Coordinates of C-alpha atoms and ligand atoms in Angstrom, one line a residue:
X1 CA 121.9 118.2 44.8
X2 CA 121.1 114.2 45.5
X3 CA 123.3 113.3 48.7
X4 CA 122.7 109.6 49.2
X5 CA 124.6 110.1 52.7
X6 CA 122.0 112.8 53.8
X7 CA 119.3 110.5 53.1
X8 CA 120.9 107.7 55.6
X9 CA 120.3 110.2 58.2
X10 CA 117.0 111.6 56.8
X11 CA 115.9 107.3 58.0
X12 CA 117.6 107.7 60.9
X13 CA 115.4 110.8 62.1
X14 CA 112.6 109.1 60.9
X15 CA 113.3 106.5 63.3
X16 CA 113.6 108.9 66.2
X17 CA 110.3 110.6 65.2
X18 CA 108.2 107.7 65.5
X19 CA 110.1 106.7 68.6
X20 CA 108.9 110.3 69.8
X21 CA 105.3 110.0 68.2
X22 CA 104.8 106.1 69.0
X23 CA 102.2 104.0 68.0
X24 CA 99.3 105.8 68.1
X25 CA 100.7 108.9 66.3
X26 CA 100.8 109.9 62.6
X27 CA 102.9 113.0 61.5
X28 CA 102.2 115.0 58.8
X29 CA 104.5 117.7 56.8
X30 CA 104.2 119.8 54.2
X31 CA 106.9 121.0 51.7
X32 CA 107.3 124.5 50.5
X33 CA 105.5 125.4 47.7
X34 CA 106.8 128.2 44.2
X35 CA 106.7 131.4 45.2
X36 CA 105.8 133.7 42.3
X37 CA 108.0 137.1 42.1
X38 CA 105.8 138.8 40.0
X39 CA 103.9 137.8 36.5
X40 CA 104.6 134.6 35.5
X41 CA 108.7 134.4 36.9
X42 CA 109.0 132.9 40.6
X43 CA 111.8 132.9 43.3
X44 CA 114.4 130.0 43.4
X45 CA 112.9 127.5 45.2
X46 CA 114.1 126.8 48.3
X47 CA 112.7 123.7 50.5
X48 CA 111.2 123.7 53.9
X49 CA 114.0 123.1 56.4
X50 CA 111.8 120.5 58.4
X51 CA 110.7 118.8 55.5
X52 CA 114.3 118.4 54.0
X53 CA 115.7 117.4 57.7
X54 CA 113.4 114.2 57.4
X55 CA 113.3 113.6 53.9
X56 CA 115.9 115.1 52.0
X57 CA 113.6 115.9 49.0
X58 CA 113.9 118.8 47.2
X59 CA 110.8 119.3 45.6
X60 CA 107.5 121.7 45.4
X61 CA 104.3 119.8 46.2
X62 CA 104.7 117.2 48.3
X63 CA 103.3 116.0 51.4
X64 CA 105.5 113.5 53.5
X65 CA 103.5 111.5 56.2
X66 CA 104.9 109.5 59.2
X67 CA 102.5 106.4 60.3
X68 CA 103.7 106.0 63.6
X69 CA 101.6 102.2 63.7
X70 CA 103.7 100.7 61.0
X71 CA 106.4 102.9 61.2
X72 CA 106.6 103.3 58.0
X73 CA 106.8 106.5 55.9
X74 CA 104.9 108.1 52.9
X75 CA 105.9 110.6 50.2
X76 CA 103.4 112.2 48.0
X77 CA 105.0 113.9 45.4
X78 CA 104.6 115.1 41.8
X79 CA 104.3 113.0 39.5
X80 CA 106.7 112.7 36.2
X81 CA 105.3 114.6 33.3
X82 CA 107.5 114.7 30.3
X83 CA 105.1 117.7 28.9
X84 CA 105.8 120.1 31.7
X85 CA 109.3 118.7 32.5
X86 CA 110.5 119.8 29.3
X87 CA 109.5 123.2 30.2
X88 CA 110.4 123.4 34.2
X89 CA 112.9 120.7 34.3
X90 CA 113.1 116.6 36.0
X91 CA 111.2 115.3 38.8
X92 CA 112.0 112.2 40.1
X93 CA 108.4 110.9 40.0
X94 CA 106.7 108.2 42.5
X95 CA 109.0 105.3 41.0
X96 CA 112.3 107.5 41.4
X97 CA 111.6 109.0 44.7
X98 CA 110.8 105.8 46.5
X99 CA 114.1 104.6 45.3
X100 CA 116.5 107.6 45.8
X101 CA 114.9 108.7 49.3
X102 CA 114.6 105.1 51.0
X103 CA 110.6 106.0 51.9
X104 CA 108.5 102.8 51.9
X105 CA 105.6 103.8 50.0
X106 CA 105.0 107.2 47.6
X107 CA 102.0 107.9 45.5
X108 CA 101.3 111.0 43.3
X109 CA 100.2 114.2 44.7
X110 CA 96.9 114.3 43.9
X111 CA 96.2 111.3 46.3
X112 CA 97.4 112.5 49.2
X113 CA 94.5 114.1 50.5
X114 CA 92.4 110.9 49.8
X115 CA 95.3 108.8 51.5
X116 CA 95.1 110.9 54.6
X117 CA 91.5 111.0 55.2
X118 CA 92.3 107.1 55.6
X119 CA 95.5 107.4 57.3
X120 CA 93.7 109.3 60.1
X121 CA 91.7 106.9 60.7
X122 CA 93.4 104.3 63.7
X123 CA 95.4 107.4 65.3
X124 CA 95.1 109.2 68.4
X125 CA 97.3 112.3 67.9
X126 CA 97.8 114.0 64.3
X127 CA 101.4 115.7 64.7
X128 CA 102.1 118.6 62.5
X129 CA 103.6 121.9 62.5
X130 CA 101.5 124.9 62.5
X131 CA 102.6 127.2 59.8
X132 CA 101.4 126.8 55.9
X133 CA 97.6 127.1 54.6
X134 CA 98.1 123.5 53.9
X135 CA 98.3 122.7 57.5
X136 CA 94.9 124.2 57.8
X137 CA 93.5 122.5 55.2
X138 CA 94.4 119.4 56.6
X139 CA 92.8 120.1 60.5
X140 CA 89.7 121.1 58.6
X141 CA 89.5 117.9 57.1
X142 CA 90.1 116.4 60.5
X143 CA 87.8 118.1 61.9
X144 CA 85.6 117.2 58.7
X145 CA 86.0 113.6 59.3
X146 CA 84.1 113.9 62.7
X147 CA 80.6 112.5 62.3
X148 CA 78.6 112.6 65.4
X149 CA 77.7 109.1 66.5
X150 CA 79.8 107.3 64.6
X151 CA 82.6 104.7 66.2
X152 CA 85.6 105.6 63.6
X153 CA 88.6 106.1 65.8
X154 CA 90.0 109.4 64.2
X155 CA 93.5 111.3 66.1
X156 CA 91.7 113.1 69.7
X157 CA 94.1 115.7 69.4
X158 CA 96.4 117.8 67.4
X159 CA 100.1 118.0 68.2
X160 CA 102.9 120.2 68.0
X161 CA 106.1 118.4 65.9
X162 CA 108.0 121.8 66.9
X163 CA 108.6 119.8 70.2
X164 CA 110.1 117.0 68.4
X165 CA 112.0 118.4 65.6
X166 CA 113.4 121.8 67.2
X167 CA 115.3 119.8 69.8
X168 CA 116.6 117.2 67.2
X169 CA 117.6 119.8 64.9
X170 CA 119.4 121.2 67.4
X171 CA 122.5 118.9 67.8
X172 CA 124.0 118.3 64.8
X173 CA 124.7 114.8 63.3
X174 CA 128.4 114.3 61.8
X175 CA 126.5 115.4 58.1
X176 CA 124.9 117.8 58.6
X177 CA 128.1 119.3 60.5
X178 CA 130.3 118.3 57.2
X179 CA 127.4 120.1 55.5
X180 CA 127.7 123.2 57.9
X181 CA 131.8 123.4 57.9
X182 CA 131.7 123.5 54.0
X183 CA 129.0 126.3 54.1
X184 CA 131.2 128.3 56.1
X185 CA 134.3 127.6 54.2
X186 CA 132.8 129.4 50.9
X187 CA 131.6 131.9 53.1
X188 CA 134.6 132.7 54.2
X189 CA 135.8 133.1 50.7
X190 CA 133.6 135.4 49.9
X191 CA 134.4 137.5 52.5
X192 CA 138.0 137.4 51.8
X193 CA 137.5 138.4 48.2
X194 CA 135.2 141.3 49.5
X195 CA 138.6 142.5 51.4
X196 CA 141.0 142.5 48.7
X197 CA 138.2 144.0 46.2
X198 CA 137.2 147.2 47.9
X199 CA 138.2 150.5 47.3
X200 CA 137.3 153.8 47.7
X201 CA 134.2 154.7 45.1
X202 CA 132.8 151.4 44.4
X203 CA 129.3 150.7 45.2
X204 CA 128.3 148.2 48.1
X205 CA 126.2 146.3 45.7
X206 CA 129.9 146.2 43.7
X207 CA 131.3 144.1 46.7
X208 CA 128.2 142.3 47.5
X209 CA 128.5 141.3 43.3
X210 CA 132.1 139.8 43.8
X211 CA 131.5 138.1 47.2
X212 CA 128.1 136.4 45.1
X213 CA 130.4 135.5 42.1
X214 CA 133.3 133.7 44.8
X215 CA 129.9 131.7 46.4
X216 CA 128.8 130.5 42.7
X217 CA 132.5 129.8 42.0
X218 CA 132.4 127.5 44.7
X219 CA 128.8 126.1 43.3
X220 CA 126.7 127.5 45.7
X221 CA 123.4 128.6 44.3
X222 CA 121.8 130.7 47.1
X223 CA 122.9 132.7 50.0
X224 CA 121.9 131.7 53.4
X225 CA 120.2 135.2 53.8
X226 CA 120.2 138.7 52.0
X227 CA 123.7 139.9 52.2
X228 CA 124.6 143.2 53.9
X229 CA 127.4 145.5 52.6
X230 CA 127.4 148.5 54.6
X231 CA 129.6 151.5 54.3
X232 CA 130.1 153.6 57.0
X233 CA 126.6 155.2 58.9
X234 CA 124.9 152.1 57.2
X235 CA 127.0 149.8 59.6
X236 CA 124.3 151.2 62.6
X237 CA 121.6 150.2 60.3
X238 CA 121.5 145.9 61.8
X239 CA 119.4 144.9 58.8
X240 CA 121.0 147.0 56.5
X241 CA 120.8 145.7 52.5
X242 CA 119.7 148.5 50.6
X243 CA 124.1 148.1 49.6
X244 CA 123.3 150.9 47.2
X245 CA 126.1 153.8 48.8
X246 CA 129.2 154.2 47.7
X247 CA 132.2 153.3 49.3
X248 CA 134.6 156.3 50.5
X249 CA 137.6 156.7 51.6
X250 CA 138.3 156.7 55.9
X251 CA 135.3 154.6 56.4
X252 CA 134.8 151.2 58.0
X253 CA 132.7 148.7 55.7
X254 CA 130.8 146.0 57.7
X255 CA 130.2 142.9 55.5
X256 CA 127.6 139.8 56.6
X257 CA 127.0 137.3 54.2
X258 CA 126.6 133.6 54.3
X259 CA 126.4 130.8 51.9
X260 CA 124.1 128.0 51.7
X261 CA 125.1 124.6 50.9
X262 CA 122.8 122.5 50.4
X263 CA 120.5 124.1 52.5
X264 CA 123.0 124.5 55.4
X265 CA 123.7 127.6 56.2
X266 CA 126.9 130.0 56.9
X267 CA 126.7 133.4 58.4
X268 CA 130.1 135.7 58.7
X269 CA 130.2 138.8 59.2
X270 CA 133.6 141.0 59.0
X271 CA 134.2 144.6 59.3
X272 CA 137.4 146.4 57.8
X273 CA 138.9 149.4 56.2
X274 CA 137.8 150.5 52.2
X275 CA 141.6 151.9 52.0
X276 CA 144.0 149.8 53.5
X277 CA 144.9 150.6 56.9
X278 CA 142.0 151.3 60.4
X279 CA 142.2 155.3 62.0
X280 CA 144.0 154.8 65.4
X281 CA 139.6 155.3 66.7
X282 CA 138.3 152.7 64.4
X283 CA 141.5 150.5 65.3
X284 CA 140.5 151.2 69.1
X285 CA 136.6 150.2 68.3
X286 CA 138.1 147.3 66.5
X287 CA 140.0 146.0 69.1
X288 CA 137.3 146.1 71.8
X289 CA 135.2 143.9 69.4
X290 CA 137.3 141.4 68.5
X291 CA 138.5 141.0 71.9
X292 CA 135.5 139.7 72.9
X293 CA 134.7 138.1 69.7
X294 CA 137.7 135.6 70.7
X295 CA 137.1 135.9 74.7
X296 CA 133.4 134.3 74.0
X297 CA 134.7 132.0 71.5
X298 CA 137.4 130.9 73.9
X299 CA 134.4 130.2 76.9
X300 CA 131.9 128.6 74.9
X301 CA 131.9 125.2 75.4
X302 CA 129.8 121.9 76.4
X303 CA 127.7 122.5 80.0
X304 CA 128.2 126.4 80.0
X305 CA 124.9 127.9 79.5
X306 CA 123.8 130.4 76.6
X307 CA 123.3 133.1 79.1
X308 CA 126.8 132.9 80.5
X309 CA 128.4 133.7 77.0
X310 CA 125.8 136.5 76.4
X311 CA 126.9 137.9 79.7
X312 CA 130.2 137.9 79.2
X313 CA 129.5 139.7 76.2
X314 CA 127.6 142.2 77.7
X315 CA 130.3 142.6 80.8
X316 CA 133.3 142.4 78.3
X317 CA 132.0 145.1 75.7
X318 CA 130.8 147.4 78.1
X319 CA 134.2 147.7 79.8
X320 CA 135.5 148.7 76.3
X321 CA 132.5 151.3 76.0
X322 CA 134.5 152.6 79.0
X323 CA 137.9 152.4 78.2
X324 CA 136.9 154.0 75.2
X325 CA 135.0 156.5 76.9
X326 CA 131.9 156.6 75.3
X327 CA 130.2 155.6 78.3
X328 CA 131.1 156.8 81.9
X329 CA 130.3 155.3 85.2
X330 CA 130.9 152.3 86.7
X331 CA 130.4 149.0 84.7
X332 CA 127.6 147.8 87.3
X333 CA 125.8 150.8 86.9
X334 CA 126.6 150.5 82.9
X335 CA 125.0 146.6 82.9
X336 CA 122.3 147.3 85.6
X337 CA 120.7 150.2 83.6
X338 CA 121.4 148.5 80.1
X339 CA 123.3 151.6 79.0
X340 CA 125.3 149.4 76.9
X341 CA 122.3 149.1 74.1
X342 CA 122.9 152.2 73.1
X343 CA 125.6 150.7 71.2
X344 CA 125.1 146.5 71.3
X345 CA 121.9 145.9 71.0
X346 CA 121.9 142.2 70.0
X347 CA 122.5 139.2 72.1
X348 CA 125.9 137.2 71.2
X349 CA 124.7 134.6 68.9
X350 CA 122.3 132.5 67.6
X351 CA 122.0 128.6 66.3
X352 CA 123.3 127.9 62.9
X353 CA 122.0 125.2 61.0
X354 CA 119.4 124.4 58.2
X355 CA 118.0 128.3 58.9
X356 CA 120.6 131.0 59.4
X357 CA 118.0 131.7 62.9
X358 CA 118.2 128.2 63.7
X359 CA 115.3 126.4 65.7
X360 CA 115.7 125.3 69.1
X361 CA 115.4 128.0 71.4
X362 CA 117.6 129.8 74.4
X363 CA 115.5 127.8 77.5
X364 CA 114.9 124.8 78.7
X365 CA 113.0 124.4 81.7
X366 CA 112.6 127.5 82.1
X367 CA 116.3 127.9 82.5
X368 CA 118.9 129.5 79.9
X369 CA 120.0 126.1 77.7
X370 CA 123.0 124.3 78.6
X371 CA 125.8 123.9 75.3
X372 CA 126.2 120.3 74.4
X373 CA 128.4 118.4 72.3
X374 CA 127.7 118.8 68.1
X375 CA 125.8 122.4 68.9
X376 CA 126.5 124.8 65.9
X377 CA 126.3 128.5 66.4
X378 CA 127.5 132.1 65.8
X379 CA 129.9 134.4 67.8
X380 CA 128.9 138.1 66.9
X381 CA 129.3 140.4 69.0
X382 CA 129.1 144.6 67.6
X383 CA 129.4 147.9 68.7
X384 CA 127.3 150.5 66.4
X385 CA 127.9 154.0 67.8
X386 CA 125.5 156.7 66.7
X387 CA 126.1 159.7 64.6
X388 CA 125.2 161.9 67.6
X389 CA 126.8 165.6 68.9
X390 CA 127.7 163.6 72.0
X391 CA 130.0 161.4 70.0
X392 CA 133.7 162.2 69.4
X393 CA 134.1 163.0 66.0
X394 CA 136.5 160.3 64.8
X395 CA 133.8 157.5 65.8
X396 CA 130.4 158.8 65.5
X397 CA 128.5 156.6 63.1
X398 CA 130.8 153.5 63.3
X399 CA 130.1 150.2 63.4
X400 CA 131.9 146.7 63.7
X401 CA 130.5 143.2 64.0
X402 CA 132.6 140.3 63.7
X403 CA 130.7 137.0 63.5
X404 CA 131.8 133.5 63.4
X405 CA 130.3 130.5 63.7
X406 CA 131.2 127.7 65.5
X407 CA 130.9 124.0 66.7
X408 CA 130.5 123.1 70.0
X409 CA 132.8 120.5 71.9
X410 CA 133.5 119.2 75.2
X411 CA 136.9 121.2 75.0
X412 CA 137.6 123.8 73.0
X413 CA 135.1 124.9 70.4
X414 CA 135.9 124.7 66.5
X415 CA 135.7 127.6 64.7
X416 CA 134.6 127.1 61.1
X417 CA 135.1 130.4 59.7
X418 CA 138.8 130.8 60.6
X419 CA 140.1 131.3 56.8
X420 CA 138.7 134.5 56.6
X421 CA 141.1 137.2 58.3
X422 CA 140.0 139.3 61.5
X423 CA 143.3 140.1 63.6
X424 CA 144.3 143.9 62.4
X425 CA 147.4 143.0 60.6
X426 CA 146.1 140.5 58.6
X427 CA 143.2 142.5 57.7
X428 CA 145.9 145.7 56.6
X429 CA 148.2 142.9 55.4
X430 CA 145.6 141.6 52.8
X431 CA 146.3 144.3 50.2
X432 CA 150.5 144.6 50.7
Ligands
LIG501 N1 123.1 137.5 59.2 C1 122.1 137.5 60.2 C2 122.7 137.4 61.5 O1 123.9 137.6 61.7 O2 122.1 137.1 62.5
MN502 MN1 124.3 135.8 62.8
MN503 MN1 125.3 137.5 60.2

């Protein structure tokens, strides 16, 4: 979807990665590229989350390069084709794109490996990132270019745009936070239609069906990652999507799903009842969970560090492990030995943004990193206990994770995924 406001700030990056790259740099990205599925069908397209951060452009095959000497940026892209665009759908074509995406020059596809060989030339440092075949293909050519004895002045060495981009991308402009507080909202629909759907004897991939048909109700057209819908025992599984159980009555179901809007990405994950009301165990488990869910919510904020909400995580679920007395001992001893990953095995949270895993790291200086103003992440902490012998009954393979995801401020942080229910009589309420 064209979003002329998300291509204001796509110029706006630009001009902070040559300010980064300066005058002797060029910068060179690569978009993703169809994947085939199998035979001749592929998977929906989905961008490259750098590539889109600086350009906006939503097309295979193209090649966006950043001359850091005129500070001036070009876009390679396919060319229009009215033969093959009646088959595969519009491009926007050189003309289009140079128009639409406010880049100074484009030229067609094919060019760009002639254009480069040039562009090289009068740099010192080539800045890319290190991931695609394509980036290979272009440090072979760099080293290619390298004729002994001659005086071209080609790029000395190769640089790591990671650097650059990871700790742009992660504090959020006022877009790209619009972008991720209306990701969340339809995720949070979806979520609350998977509540007041489920029942006893459906299949998971039943729920995970209605909570896709509330995200394409709400013109989303891809989920920020595969969704989970798991039932019982398949709550301990963390990467559970087979969702091909059924759901039965007395269980817990943990649901984590996320939309993406326009690339941005939600991630929620709720856990609740298939009849209507918790056991007085699960209710217990619950509790502990979302206890802490909301302490860490209500302590994350600008200048504390990463560390100090995963901590209090730790500290706060182990306490419940217990009070619930599935662990015994004293909570030192508990935090010391790690006992708690028996049954939390994850760390709090994560950065949410253009990738559900966001870039930009948990250190900084080789210290934990500081929250700042315009951050975006999730709150999730779980407990998954085991079906073991040494597990009362009532709770042996149970699990709960409640995830939110949130916006950091100097005060309080915003919570993005508050229309979805999580308090216990909401959640019992939902159905009445
Ligand atoms: N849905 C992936 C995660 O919660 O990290
Ligand atoms: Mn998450
Ligand atoms: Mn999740």
């Amino acid at each position: 979807m064209f979003n002329p406001t998300y291509i204001e700030q796509c110029v706006l990056r630009r001009k902070r990665v040559f300010d980064e790259i300066g005058v002797h740099g060029i910068a060179v990205l690569f978009s993703a590229s169809e994947k085939k599925r199998s035979g001749d069908t592929s998977y929906p397209f989905r961008q490259d989350s750098d590539f889109y951060y600086l350009s906006g452009f939503d097309e295979p095959d193209a090649v966006l390069i950043l001359d850091g000497a005129t500070r001036e940026t070009i876009l390679f892209c396919r060319d229009s084709d009215p033969e093959r665009e009646m088959w595969e759908g519009s491009r926007y074509g050189i003309d289009k794109a140079r128009e639409y995406f406010k880049i100074e020059y484009t030229a067609s596809i094919n060019q760009w490996q002639k254009h480069v060989k040039e562009l090289l030339k009068g740099h010192r440092q080539l800045w890319t990132l290190n991931r695609y075949n394509k980036e290979k293909k272009l440090l072979q050519m760099w080293h290619d270019l390298y004729q002994p004895h001659t005086s071209q002045s080609l790029p000395e060495s190769c640089m790591n745009l990671r650097t650059v981009l990871d700790s742009m991308r992660l504090i959020k402009d006022e877009v790209e936070l619009e972008l991720l507080r209306h990701a969340a909202k339809i995720s949070a629909f979806g979520h609350v239609k998977a509540m007041c759907v489920a029942a006893p004897k459906m299949y998971e991939y039943h729920v995970e069906g209605e909570i896709l048909s509330e995200f394409f109700r709400h013109g989303i057209r891809q989920c920020a990652y595969n969704t989970i819908v798991a039932a019982g025992k398949n709550a301990c599984t963390l990467h559970y999507t087979n969702n091909e159980s059924v759901l039965q009555s007395g269980q817990l179901v943990l649901v984590d799903a996320g939309a993406e809007w326009q690339n941005y990405a939600g991630d929620i994950s709720r856990t609740f009842p298939v009849d209507n009301d918790f056991t007085p165990a699960q209710r217990d488990l619950y509790q502990v969970v979302l206890d802490v869910n909301k302490k860490v919510i209500g302590a994350a904020r600008a200048g504390v560090t990463y560390e100090s909400l995963n901590n209090l995580s730790v500290e706060l679920l182990t306490q419940g492990l217990l009070d619930l007395k599935l662990l015994s001992g004293s909570l030192n001893d508990n935090i010391e030995k790690q006992k708690y990953k028996r049954f939390y095995m994850h760390s709090i949270g994560h950065w949410l943004g253009l990738d559900v895993h966001d870039v930009g790291g948990r250190f900084e200086h080789g210290q934990s990193i500081v929250l700042r103003e315009n951050m975006c992440m999730t709150i999730e902490p779980g407990l998954y206990i085991p079906d073991d012998v040494d597990i009362p009954t009532e709770l042996r393979g149970v699990g709960v994770r409640i995830e939110d995801n949130i916006i950091i401020h100097q005060d309080e942080s915003e919570v993005c995924t508050d229309y979805v229910p999580k308090e216990i009589d909401e959640i019992e309420g939902l159905n009445q």
